[in-house]
Tab-separated table of N, CA and C and ligand atoms in Angstrom:
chain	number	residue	atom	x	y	z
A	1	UNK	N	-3.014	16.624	-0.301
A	1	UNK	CA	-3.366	15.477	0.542
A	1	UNK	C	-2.485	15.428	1.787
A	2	UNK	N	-2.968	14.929	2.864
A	2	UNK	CA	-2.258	14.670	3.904
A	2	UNK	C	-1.446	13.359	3.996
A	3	UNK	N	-0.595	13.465	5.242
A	3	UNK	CA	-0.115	12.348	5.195
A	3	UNK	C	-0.630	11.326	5.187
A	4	UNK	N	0.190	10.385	4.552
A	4	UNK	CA	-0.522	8.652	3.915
A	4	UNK	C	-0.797	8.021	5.691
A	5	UNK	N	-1.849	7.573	5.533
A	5	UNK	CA	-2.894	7.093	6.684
A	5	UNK	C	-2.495	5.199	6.871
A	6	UNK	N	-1.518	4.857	5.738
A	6	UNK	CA	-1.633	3.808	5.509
A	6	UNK	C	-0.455	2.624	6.175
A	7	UNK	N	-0.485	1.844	6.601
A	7	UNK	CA	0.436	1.200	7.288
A	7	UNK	C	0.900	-0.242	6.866
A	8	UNK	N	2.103	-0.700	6.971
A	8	UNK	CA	2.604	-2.087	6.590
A	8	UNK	C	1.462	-3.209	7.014
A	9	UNK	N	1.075	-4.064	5.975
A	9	UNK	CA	0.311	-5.155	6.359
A	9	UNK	C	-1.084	-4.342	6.013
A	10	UNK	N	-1.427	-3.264	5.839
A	10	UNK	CA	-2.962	-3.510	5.682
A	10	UNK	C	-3.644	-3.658	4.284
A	11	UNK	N	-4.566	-4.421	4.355
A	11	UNK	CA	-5.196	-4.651	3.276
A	11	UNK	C	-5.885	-3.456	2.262
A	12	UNK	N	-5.129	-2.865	1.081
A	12	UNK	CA	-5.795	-2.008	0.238
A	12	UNK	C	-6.607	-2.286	-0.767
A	13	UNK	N	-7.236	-1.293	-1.223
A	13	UNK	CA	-7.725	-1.407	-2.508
A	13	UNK	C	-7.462	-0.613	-3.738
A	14	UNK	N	-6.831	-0.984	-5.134
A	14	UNK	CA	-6.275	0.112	-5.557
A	14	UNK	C	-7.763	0.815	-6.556
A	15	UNK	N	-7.432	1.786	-6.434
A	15	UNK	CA	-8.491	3.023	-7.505
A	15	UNK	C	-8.176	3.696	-8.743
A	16	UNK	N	-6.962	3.212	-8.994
A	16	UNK	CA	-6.646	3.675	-10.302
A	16	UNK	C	-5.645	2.881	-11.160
A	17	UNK	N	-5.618	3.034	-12.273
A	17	UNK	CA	-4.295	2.366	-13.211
A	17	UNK	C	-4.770	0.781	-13.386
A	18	UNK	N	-3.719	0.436	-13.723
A	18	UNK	CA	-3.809	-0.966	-14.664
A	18	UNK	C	-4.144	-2.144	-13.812
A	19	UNK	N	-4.233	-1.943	-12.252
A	19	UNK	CA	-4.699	-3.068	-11.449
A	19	UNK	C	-5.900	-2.389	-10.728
A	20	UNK	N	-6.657	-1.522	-11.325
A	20	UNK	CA	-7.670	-0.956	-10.459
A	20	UNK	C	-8.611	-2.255	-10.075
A	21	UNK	N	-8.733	-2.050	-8.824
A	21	UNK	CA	-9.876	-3.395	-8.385
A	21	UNK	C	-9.174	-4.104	-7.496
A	22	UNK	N	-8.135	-4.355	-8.058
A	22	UNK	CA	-7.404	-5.289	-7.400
A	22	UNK	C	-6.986	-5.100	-5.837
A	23	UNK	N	-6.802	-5.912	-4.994
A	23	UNK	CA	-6.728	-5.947	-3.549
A	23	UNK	C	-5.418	-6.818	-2.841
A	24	UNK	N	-4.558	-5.890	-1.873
A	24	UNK	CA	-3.577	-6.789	-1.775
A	24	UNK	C	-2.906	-5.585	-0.061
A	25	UNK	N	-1.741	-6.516	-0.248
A	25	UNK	CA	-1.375	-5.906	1.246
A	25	UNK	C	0.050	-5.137	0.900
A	26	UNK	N	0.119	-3.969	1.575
A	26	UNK	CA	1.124	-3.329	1.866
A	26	UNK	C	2.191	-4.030	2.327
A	27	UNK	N	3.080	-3.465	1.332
A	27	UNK	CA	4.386	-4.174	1.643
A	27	UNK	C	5.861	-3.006	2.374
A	28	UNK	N	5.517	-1.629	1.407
A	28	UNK	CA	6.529	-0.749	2.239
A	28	UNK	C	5.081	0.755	2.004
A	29	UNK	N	5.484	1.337	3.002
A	29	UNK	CA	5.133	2.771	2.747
A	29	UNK	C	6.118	3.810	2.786
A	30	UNK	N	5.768	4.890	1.683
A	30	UNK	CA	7.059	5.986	1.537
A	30	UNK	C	5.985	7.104	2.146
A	31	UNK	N	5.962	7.649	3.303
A	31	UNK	CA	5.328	8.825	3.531
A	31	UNK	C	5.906	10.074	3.120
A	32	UNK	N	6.563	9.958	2.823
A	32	UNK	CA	7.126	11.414	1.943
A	32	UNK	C	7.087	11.715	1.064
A	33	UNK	N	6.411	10.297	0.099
A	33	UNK	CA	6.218	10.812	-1.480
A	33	UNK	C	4.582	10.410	-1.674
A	34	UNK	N	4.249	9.763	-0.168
A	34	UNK	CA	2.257	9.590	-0.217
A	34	UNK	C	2.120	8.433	-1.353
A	35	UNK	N	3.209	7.377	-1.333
A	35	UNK	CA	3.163	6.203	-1.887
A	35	UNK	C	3.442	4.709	-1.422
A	36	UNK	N	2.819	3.723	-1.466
A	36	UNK	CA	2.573	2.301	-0.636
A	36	UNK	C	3.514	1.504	-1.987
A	37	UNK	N	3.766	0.309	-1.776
A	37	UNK	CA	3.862	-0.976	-2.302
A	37	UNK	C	3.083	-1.463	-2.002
A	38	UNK	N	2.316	-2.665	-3.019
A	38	UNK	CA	0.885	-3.343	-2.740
A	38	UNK	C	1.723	-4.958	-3.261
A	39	UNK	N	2.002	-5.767	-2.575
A	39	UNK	CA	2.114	-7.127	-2.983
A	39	UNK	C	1.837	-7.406	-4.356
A	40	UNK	N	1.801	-7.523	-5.325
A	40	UNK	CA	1.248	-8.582	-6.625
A	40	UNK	C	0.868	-7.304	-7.361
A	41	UNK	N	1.018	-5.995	-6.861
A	41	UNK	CA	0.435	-5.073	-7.588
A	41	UNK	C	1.378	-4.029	-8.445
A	42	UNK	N	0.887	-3.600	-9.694
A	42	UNK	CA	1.868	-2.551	-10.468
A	42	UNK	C	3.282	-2.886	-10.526
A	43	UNK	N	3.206	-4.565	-10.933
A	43	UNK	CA	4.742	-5.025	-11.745
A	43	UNK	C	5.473	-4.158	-12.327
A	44	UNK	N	6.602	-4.035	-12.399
A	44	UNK	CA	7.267	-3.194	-13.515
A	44	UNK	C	8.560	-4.691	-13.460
A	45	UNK	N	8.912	-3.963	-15.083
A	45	UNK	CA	10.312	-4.743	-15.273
A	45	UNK	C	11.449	-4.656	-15.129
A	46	UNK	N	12.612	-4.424	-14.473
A	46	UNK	CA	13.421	-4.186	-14.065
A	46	UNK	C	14.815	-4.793	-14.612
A	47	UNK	N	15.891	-3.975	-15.703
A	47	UNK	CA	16.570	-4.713	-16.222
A	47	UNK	C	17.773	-4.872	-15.773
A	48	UNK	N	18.605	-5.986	-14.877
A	48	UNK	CA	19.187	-6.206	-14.403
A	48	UNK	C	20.292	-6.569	-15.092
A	49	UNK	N	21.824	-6.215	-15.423
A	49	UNK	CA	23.170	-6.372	-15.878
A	49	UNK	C	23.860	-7.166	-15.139
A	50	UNK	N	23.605	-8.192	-16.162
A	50	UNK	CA	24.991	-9.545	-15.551
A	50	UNK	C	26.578	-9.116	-15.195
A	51	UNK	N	26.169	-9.526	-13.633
A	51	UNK	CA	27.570	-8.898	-13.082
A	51	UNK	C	28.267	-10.210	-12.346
A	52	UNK	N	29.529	-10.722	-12.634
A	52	UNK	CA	29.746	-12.037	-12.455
A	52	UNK	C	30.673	-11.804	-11.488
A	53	UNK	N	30.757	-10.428	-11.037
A	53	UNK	CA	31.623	-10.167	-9.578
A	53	UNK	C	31.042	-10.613	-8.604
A	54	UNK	N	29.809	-9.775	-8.921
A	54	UNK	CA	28.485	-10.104	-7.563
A	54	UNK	C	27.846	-11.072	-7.813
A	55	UNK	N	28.046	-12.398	-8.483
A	55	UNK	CA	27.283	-13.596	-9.178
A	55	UNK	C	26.113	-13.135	-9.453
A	56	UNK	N	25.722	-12.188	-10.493
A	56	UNK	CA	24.573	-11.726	-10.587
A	56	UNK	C	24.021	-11.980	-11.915
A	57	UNK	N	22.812	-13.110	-12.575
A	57	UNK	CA	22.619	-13.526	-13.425
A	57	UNK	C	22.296	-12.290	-14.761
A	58	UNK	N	21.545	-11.702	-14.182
A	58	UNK	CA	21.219	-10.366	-15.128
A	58	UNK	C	20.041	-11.499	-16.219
A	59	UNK	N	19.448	-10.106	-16.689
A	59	UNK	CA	18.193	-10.573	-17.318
A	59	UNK	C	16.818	-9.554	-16.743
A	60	UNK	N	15.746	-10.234	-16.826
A	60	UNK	CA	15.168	-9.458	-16.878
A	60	UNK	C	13.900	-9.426	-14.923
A	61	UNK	N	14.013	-8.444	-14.433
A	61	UNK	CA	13.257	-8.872	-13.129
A	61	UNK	C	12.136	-8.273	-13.213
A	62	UNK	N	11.163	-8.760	-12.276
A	62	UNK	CA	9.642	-8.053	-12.272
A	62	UNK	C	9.664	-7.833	-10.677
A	63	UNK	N	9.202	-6.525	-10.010
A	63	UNK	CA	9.021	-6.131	-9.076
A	63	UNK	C	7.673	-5.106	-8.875
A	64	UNK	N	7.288	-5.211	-7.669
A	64	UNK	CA	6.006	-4.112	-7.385
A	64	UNK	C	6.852	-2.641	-7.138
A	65	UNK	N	6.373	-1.860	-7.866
A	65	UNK	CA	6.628	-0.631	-8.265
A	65	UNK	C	5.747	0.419	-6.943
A	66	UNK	N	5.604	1.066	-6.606
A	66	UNK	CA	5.172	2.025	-6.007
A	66	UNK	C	4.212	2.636	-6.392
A	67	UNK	N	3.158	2.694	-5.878
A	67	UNK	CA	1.609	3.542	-6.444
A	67	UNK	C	1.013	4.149	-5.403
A	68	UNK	N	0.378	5.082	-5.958
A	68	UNK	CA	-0.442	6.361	-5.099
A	68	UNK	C	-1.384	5.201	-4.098
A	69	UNK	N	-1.415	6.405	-3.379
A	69	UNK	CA	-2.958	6.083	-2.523
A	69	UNK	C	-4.276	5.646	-2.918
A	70	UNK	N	-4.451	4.693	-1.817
A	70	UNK	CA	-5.710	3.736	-2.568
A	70	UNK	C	-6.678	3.780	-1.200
A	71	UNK	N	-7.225	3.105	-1.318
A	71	UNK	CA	-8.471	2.671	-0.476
A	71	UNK	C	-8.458	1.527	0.231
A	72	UNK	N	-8.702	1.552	1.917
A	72	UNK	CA	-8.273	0.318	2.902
A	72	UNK	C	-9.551	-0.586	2.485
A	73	UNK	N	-9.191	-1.568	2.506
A	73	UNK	CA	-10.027	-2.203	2.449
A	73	UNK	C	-10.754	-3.306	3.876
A	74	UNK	N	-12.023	-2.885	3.976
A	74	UNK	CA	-13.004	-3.246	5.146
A	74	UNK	C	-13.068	-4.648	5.121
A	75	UNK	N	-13.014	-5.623	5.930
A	75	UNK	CA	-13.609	-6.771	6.188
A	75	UNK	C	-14.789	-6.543	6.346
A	76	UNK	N	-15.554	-5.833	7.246
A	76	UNK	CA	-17.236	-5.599	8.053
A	76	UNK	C	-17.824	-5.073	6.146
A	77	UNK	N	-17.229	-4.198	5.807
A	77	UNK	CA	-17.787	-4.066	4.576
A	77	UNK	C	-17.794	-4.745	3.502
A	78	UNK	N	-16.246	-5.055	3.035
A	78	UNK	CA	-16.211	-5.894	2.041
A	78	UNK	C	-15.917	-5.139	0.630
A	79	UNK	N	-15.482	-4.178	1.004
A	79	UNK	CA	-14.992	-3.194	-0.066
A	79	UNK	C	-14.223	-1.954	0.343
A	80	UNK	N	-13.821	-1.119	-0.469
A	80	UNK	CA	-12.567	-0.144	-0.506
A	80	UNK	C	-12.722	0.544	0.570
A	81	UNK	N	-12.674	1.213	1.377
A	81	UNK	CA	-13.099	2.780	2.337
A	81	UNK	C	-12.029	3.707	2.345
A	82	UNK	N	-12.507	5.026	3.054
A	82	UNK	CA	-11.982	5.881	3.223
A	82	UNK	C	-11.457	5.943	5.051
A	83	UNK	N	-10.541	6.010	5.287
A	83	UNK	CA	-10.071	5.878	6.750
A	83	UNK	C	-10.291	7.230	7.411
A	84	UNK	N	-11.251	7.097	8.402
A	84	UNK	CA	-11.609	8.219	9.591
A	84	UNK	C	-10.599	8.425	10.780
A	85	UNK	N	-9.897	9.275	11.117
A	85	UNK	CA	-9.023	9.195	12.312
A	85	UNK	C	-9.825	9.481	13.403
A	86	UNK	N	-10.126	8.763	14.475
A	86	UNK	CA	-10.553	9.842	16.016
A	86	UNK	C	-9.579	9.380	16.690
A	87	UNK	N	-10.007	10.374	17.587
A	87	UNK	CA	-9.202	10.466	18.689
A	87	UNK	C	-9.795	10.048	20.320
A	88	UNK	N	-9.205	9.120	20.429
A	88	UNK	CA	-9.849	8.285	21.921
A	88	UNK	C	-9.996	8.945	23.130
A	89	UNK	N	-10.519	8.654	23.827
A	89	UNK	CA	-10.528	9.530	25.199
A	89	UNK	C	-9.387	9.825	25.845
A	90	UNK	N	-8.274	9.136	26.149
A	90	UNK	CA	-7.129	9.016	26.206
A	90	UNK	C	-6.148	9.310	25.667
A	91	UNK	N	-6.495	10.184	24.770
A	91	UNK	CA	-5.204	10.550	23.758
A	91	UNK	C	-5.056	10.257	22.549
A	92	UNK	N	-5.005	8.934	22.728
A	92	UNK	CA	-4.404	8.027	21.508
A	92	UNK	C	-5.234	8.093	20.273
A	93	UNK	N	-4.644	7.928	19.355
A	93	UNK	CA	-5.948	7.842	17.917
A	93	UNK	C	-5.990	6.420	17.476
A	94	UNK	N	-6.604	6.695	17.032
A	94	UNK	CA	-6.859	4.981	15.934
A	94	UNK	C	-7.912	5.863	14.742
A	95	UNK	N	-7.875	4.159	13.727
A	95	UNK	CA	-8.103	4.457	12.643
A	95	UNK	C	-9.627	3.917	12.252
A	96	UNK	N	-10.582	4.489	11.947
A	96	UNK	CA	-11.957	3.823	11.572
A	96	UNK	C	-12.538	3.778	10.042
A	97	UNK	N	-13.186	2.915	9.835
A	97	UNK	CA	-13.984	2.699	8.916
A	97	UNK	C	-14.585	3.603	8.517
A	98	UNK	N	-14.762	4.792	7.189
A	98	UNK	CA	-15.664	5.753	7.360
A	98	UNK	C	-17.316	5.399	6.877
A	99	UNK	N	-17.703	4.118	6.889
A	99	UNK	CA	-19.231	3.672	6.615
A	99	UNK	C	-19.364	3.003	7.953
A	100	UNK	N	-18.918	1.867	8.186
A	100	UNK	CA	-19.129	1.247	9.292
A	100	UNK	C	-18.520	1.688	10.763
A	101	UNK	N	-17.902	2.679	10.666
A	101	UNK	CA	-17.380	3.092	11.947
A	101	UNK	C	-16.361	1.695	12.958
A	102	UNK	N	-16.101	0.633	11.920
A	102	UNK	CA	-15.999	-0.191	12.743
A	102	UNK	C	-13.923	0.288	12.847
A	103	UNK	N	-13.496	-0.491	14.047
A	103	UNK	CA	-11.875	0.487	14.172
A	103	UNK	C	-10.867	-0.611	13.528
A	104	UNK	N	-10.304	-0.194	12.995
A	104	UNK	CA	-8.811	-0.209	12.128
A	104	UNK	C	-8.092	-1.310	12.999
A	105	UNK	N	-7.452	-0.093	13.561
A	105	UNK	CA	-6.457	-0.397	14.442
A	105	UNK	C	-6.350	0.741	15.690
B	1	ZN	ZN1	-16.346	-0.687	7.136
């Protein structure tokens, strides 16, 4: 796969695992490992050691974990897509809708 197409703030859709369906927004992207953070998505538990140096309660934390590549999700459509790159007359690229052609960003 190529590099992750995907950017802070956009709305995904995930396609696999225990929140498949589910829809939420990018919170970090790791392009080097072709993995997003999705808001509310793929909790994990995280066990934190009471450290009373660092006033640190310890117990148990829940955080969004990191998951593969998913699918942007379209407003004009209303479901998952696949992101089209062109390239503008001018140089620049942006990102399109691959059903509706409608642009990204
Ligand atoms: Zn679309």
């Amino acid at each position: 796969m190529n590099k992750v197409m995907f950017k802070k703030n956009d709305t995904v859709v995930v396609i696999s695992g225990k929140d498949k369906g589910k829809t939420g927004k990018i919170l970090k992207v790791f392009p080097e490992k072709n993995k997003v953070v999705v808001e509310k998505v793929n909790f994990i538990k995280e066990f934190i050691r009471r450290d009373q140096s660092k006033n640190v309660q310890g117990g148990v934390m829940e955080k969004e974990a990191p998951i593969h590549v998913l699918l942007l999700y379209c407003t004009e459509c209303g479901r998952g897509i696949r992101i089209r790159k062109k390239r503008l007359e001018d140089g620049s690229k942006i990102r399109t809708c691959n059903i509706c052609e409608s642009t990204i960003d």
